PDB file of C-alpha atoms in Angstrom:
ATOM      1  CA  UNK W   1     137.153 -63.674  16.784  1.00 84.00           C
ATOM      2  CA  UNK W   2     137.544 -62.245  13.032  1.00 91.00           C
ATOM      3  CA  UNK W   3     134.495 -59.879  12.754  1.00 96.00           C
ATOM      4  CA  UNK W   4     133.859 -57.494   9.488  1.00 97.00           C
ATOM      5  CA  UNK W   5     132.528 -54.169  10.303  1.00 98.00           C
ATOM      6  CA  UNK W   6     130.450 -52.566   6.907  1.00 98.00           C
ATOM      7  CA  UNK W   7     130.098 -48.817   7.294  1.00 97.00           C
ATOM      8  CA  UNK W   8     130.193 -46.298   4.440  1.00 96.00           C
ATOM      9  CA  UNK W   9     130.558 -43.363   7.556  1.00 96.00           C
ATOM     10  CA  UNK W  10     134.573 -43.005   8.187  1.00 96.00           C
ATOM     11  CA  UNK W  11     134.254 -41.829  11.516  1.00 96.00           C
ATOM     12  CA  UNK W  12     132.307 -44.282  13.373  1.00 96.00           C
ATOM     13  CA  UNK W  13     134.192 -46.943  11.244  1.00 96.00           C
ATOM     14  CA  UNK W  14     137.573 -46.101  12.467  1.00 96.00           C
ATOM     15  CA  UNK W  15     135.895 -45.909  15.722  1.00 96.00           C
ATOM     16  CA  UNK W  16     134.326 -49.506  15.619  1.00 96.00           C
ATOM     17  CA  UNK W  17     137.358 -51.014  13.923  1.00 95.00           C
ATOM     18  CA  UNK W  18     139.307 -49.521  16.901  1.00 95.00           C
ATOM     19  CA  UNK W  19     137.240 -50.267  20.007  1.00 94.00           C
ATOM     20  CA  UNK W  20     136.093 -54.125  19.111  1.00 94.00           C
ATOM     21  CA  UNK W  21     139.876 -54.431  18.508  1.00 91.00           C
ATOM     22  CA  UNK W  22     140.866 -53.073  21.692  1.00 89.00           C
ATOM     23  CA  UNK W  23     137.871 -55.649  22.897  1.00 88.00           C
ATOM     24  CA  UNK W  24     140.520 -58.523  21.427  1.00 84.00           C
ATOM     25  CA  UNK W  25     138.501 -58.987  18.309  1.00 89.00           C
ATOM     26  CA  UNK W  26     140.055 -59.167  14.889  1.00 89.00           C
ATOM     27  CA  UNK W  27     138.686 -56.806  12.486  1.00 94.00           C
ATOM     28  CA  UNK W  28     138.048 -55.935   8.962  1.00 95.00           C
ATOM     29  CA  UNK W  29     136.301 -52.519   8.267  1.00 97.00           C
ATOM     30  CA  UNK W  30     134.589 -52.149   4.831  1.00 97.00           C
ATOM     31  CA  UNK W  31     132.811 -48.719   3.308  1.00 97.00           C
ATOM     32  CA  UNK W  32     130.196 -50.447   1.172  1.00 98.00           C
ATOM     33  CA  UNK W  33     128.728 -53.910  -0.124  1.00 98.00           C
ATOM     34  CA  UNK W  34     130.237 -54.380  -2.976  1.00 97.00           C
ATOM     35  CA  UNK W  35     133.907 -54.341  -0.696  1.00 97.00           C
ATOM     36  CA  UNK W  36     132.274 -56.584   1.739  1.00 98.00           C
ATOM     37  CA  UNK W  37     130.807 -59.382  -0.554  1.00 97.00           C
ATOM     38  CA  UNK W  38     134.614 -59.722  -2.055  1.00 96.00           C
ATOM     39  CA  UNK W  39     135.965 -60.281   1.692  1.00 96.00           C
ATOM     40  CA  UNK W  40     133.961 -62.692   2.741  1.00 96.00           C
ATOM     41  CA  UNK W  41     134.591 -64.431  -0.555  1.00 95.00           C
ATOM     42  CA  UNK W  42     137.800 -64.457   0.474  1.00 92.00           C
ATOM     43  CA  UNK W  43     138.136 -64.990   4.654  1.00 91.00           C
ATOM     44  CA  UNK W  44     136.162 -66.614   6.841  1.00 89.00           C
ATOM     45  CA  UNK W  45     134.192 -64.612   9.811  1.00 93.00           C
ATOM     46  CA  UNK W  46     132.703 -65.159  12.643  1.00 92.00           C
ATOM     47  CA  UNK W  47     130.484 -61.904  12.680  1.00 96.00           C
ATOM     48  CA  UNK W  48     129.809 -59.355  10.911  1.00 98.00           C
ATOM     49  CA  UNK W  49     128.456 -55.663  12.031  1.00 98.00           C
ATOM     50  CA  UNK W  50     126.565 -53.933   8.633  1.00 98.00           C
ATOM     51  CA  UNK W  51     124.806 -50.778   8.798  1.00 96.00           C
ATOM     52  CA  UNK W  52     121.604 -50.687   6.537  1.00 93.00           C
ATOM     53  CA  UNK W  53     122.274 -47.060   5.003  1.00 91.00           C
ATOM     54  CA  UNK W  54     125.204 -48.323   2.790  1.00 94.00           C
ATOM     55  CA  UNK W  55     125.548 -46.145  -0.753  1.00 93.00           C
ATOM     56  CA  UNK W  56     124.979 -47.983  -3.855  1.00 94.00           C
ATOM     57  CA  UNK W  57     124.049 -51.689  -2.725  1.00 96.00           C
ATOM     58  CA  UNK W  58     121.905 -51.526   0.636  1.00 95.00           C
ATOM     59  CA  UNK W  59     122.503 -52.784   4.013  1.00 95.00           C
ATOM     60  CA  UNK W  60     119.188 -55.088   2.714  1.00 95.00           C
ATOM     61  CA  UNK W  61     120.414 -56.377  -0.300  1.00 96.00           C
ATOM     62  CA  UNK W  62     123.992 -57.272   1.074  1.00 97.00           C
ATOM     63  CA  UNK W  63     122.430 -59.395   3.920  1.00 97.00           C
ATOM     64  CA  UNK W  64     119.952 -60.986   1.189  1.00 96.00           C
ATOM     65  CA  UNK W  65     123.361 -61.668  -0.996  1.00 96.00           C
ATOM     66  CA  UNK W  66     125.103 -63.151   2.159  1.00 96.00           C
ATOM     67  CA  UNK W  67     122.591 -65.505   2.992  1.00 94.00           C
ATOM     68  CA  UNK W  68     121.787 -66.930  -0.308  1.00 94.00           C
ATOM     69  CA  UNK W  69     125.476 -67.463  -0.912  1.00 94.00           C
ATOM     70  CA  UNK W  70     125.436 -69.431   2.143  1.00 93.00           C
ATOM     71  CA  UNK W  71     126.813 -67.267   4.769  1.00 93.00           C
ATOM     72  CA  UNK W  72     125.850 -68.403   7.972  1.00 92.00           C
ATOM     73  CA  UNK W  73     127.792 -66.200  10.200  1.00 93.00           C
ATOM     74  CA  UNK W  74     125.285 -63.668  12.637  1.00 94.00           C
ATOM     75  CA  UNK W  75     124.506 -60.311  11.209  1.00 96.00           C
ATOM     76  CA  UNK W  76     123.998 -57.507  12.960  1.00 96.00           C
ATOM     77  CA  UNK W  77     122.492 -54.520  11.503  1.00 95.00           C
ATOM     78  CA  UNK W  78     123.027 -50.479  12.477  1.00 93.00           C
ATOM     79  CA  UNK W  79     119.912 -48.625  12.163  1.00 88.00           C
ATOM     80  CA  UNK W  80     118.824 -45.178  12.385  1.00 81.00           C
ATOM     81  CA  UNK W  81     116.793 -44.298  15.381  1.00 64.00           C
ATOM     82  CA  UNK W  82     112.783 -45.172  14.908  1.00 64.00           C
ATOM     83  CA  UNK W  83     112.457 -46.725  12.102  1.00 71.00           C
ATOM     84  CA  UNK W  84     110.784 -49.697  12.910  1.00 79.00           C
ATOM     85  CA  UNK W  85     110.347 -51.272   9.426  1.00 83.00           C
ATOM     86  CA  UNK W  86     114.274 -51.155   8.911  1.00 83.00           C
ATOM     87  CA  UNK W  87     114.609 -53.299  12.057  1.00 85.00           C
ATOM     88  CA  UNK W  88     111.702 -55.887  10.654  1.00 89.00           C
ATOM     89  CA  UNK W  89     112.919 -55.649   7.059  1.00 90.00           C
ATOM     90  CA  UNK W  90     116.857 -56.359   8.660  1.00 89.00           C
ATOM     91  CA  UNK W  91     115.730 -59.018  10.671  1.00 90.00           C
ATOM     92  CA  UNK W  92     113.654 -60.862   8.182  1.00 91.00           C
ATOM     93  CA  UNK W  93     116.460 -60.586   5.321  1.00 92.00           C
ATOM     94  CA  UNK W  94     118.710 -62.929   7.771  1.00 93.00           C
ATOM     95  CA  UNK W  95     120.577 -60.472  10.121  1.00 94.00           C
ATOM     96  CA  UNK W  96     120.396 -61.808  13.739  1.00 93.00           C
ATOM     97  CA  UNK W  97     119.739 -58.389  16.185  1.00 92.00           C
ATOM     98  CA  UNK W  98     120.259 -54.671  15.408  1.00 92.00           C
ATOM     99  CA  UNK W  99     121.701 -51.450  17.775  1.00 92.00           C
ATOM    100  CA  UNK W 100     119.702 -48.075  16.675  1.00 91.00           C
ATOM    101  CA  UNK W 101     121.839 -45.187  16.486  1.00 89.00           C
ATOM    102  CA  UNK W 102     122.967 -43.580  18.344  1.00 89.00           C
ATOM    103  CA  UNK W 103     124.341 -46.106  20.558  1.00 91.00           C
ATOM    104  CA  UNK W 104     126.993 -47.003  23.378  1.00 93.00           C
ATOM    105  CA  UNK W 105     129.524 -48.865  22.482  1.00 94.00           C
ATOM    106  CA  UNK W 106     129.055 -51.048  25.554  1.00 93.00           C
ATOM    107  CA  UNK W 107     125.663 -52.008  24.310  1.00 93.00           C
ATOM    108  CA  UNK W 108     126.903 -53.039  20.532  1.00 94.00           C
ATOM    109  CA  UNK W 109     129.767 -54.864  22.163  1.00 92.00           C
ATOM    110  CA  UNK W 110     127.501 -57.039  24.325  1.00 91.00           C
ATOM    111  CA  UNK W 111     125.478 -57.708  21.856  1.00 92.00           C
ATOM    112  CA  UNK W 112     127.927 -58.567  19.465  1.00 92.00           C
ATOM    113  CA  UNK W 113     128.931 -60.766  22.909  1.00 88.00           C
ATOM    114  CA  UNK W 114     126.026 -62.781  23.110  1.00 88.00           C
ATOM    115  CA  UNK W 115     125.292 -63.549  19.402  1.00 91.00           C
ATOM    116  CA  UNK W 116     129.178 -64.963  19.595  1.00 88.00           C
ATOM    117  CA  UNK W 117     128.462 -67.201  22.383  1.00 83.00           C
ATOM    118  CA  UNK W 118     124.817 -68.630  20.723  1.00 83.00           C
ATOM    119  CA  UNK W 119     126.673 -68.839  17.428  1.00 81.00           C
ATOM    120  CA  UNK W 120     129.693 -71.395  19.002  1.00 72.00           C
ATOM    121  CA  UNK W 121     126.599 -73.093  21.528  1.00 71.00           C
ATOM    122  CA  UNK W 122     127.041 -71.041  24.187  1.00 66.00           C
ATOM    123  CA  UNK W 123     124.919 -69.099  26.344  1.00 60.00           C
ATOM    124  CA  UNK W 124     127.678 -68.264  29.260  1.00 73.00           C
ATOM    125  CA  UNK W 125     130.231 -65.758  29.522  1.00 81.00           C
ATOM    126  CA  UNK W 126     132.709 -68.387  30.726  1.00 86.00           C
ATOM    127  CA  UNK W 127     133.732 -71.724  28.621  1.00 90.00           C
ATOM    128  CA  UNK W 128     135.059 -74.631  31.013  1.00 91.00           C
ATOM    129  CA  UNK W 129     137.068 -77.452  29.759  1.00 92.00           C
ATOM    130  CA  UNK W 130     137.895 -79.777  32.754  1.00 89.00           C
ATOM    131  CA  UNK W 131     140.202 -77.867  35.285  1.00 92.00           C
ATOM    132  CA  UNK W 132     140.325 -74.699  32.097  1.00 93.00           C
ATOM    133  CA  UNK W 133     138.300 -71.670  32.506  1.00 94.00           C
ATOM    134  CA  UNK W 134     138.037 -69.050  29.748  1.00 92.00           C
ATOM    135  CA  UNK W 135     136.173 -65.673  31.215  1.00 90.00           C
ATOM    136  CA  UNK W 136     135.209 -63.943  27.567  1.00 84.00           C
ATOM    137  CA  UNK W 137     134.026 -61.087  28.813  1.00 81.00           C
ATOM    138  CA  UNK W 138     137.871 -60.284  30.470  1.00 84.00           C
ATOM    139  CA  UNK W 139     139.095 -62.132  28.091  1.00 87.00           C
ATOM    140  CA  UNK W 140     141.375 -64.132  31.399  1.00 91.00           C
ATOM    141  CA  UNK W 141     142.174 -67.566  31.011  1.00 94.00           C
ATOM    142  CA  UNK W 142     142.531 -70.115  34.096  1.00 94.00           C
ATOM    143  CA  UNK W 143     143.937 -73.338  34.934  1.00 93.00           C
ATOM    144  CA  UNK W 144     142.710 -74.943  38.420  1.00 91.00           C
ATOM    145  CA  UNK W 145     141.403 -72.144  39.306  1.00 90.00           C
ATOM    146  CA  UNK W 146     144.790 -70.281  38.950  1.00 92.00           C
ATOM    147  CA  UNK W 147     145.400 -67.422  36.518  1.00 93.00           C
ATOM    148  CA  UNK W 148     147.042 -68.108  33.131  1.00 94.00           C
ATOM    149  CA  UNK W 149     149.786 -65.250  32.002  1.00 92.00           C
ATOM    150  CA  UNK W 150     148.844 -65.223  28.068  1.00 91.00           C
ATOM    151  CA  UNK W 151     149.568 -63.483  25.087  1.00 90.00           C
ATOM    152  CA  UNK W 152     146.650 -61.669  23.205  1.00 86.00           C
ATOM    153  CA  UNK W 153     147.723 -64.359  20.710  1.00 87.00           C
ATOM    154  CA  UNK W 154     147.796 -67.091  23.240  1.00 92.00           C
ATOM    155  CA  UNK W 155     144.854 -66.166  24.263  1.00 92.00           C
ATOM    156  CA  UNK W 156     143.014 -65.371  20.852  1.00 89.00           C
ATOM    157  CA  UNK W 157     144.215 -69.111  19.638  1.00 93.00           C
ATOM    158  CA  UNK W 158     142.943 -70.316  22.912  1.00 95.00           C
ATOM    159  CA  UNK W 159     139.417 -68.921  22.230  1.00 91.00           C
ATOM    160  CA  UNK W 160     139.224 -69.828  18.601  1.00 92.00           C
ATOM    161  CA  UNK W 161     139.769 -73.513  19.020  1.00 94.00           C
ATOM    162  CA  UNK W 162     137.474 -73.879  22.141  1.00 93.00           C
ATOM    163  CA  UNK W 163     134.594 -71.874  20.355  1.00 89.00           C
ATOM    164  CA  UNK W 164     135.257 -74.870  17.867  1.00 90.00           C
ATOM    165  CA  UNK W 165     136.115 -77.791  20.371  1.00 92.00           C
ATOM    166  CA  UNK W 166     136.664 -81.322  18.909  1.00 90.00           C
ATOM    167  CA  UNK W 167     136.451 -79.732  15.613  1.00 91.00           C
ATOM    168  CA  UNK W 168     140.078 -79.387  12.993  1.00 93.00           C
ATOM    169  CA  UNK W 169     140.914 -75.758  12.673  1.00 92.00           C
ATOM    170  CA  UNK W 170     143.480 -75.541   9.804  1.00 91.00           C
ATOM    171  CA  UNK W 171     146.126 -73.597  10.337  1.00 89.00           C
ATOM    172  CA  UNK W 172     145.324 -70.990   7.662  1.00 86.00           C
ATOM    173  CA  UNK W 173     142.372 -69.743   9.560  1.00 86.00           C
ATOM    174  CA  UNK W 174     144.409 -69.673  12.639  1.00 89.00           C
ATOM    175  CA  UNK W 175     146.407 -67.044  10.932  1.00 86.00           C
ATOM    176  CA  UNK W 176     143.870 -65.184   9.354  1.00 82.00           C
ATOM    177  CA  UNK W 177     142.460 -64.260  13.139  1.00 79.00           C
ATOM    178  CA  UNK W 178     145.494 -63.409  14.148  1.00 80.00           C
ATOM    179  CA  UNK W 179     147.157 -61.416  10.731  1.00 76.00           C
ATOM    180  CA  UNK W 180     144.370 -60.414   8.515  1.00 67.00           C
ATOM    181  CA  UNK W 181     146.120 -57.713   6.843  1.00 63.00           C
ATOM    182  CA  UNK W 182     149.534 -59.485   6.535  1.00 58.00           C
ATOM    183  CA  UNK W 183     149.746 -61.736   2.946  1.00 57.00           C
ATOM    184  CA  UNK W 184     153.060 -62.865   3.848  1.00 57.00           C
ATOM    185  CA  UNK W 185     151.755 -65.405   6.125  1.00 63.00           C
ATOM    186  CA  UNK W 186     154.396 -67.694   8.305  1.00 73.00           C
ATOM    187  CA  UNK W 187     152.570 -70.783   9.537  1.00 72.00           C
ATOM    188  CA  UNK W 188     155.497 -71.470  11.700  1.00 82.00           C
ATOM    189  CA  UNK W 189     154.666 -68.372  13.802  1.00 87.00           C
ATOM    190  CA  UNK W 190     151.687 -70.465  14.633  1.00 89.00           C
ATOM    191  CA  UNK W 191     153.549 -73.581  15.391  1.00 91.00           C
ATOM    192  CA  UNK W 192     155.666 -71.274  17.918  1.00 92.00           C
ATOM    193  CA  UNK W 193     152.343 -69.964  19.733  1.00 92.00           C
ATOM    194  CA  UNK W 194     150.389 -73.239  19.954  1.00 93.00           C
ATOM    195  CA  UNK W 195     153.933 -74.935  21.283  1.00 93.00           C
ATOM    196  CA  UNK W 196     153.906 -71.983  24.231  1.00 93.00           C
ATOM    197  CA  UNK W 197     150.167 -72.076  24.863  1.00 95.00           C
ATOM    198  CA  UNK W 198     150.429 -75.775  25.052  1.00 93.00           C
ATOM    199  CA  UNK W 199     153.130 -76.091  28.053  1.00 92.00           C
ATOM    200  CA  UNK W 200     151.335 -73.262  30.124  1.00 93.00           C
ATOM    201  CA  UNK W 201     147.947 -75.875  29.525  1.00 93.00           C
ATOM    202  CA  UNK W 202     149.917 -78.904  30.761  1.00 85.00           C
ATOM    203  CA  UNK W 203     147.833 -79.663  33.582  1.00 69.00           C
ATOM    204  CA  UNK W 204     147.622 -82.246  36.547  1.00 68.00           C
ATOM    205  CA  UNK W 205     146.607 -85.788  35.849  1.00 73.00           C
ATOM    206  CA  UNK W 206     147.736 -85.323  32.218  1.00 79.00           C
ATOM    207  CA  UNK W 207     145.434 -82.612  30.951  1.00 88.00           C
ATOM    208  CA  UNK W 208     146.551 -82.036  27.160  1.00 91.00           C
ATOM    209  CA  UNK W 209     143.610 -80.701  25.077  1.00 94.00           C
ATOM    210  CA  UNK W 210     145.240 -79.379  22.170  1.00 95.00           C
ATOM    211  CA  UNK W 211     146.221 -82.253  19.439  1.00 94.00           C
ATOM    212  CA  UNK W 212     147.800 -81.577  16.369  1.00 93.00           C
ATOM    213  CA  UNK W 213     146.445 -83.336  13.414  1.00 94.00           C
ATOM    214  CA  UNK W 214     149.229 -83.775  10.868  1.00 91.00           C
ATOM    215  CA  UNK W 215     148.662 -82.301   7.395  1.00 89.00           C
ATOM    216  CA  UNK W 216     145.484 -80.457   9.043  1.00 91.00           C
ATOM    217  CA  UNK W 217     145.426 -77.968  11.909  1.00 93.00           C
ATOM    218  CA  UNK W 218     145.268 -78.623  15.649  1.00 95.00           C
ATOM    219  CA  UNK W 219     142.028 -79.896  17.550  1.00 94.00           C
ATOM    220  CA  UNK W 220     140.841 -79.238  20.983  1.00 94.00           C
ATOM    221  CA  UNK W 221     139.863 -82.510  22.255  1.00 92.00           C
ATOM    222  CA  UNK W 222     138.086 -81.827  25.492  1.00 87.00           C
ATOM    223  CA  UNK W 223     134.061 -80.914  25.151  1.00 85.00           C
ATOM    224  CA  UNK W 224     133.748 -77.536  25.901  1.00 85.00           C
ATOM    225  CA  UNK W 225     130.483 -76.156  28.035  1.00 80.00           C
TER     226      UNK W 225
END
């Protein structure tokens, strides 16, 4: 998932930037509002981590921006430790939860975790498709019950289009989850990894559940739970 981090400290930035990626996450890391409104004019997220104490535009006002603009994606909001009306105030401007700082990693990650799964509809840590299992939290794919050997790519394709089952994903946002930074885009590098996730999907009794739509992305057919 494509996830913008918004944190004016360079330390803990590099440090969230670096551990949700190493979580499998695709990630933008921003040092104040005014950086973070012009990304998500331009990309689309799926979450976005913003820490209230920004310099020049608050936390506040940049989660009041987002929403009135339309930005549905879940917020949530870094806090310092105690302050109780920076929680309320967050939470009524639009943002979704908040971690106080000082905090675990492991706790922001499964946080960010479960506002991911009610975002896409799903409660779980697992999404089933028929005989396909897809274990977020080890981010392990399986096929009758037998372990799929993916790519990160593979596997972060794989996600994407079942968080967005029976939906068209165009092939543009395919790429910007997996290259964010890269403007050169190839869209038939993403031809070449949905062909090789495909065959390793090929299932008994003629499971296919990836269709391409011509002129408009691919579309995972089977309902996803």
């Amino acid at each position: 998932m494509k996830l913008l981090v918004v944190e004016d400290e360079a330390l803990l930035r590099h440090h969230l930037q670096t551990r949700l990626t190493e979580s499998g996450h695709v990630v933008e890391s921003v040092a104040n509002a005014e950086e973070a409104l012009y990304q998500t004019a331009q990309f689309n997220f799926d979450l976005a981590v913003i820490d209230l104490g920004l310099p020049g535009m608050s936390g506040l006002d940049l989660i009041r921006l987002l929403r009135s603009s339309g930005k549905t994606f879940p917020i949530l909001i870094l806090t310092a430790r105690g302050n109780w009306q920076d929680k309320v105030e967050g939470l009524a401007a639009g943002a979704d939860d908040y971690v106080v700082k000082p905090f675990q990693f492991e706790e922001l990650d499964a946080r960010l975790n479960a506002l991911l799964r009610r975002s896409s509809g799903f409660t779980q840590s697992t999404i089933v498709a028929g005989p396909l299992l897809l274990d977020l939290n080890r981010k392990q794919a399986s096929l009758d019950d037998q372990p799929l050997a993916l790519t990160a790519y593979e596997y972060r394709i794989l996600e994407y289009l079942m968080r967005h089952h029976q939906q068209v994903v165009p092939k543009d946002r395919l790429m910007e989850q997996l290259y964010p930074d890269d403007d050169e885009r190839d869209p038939n590098v993403i031809e070449v990894l949905v062909g090789r996730l495909r065959r390793k999907l090929e299932g008994p009794g003629g499971f296919k559940p990836i269709d391409t739509v011509r002129g408009l992305g691919y579309l995972f057919n089977e309902r996803c739970t």
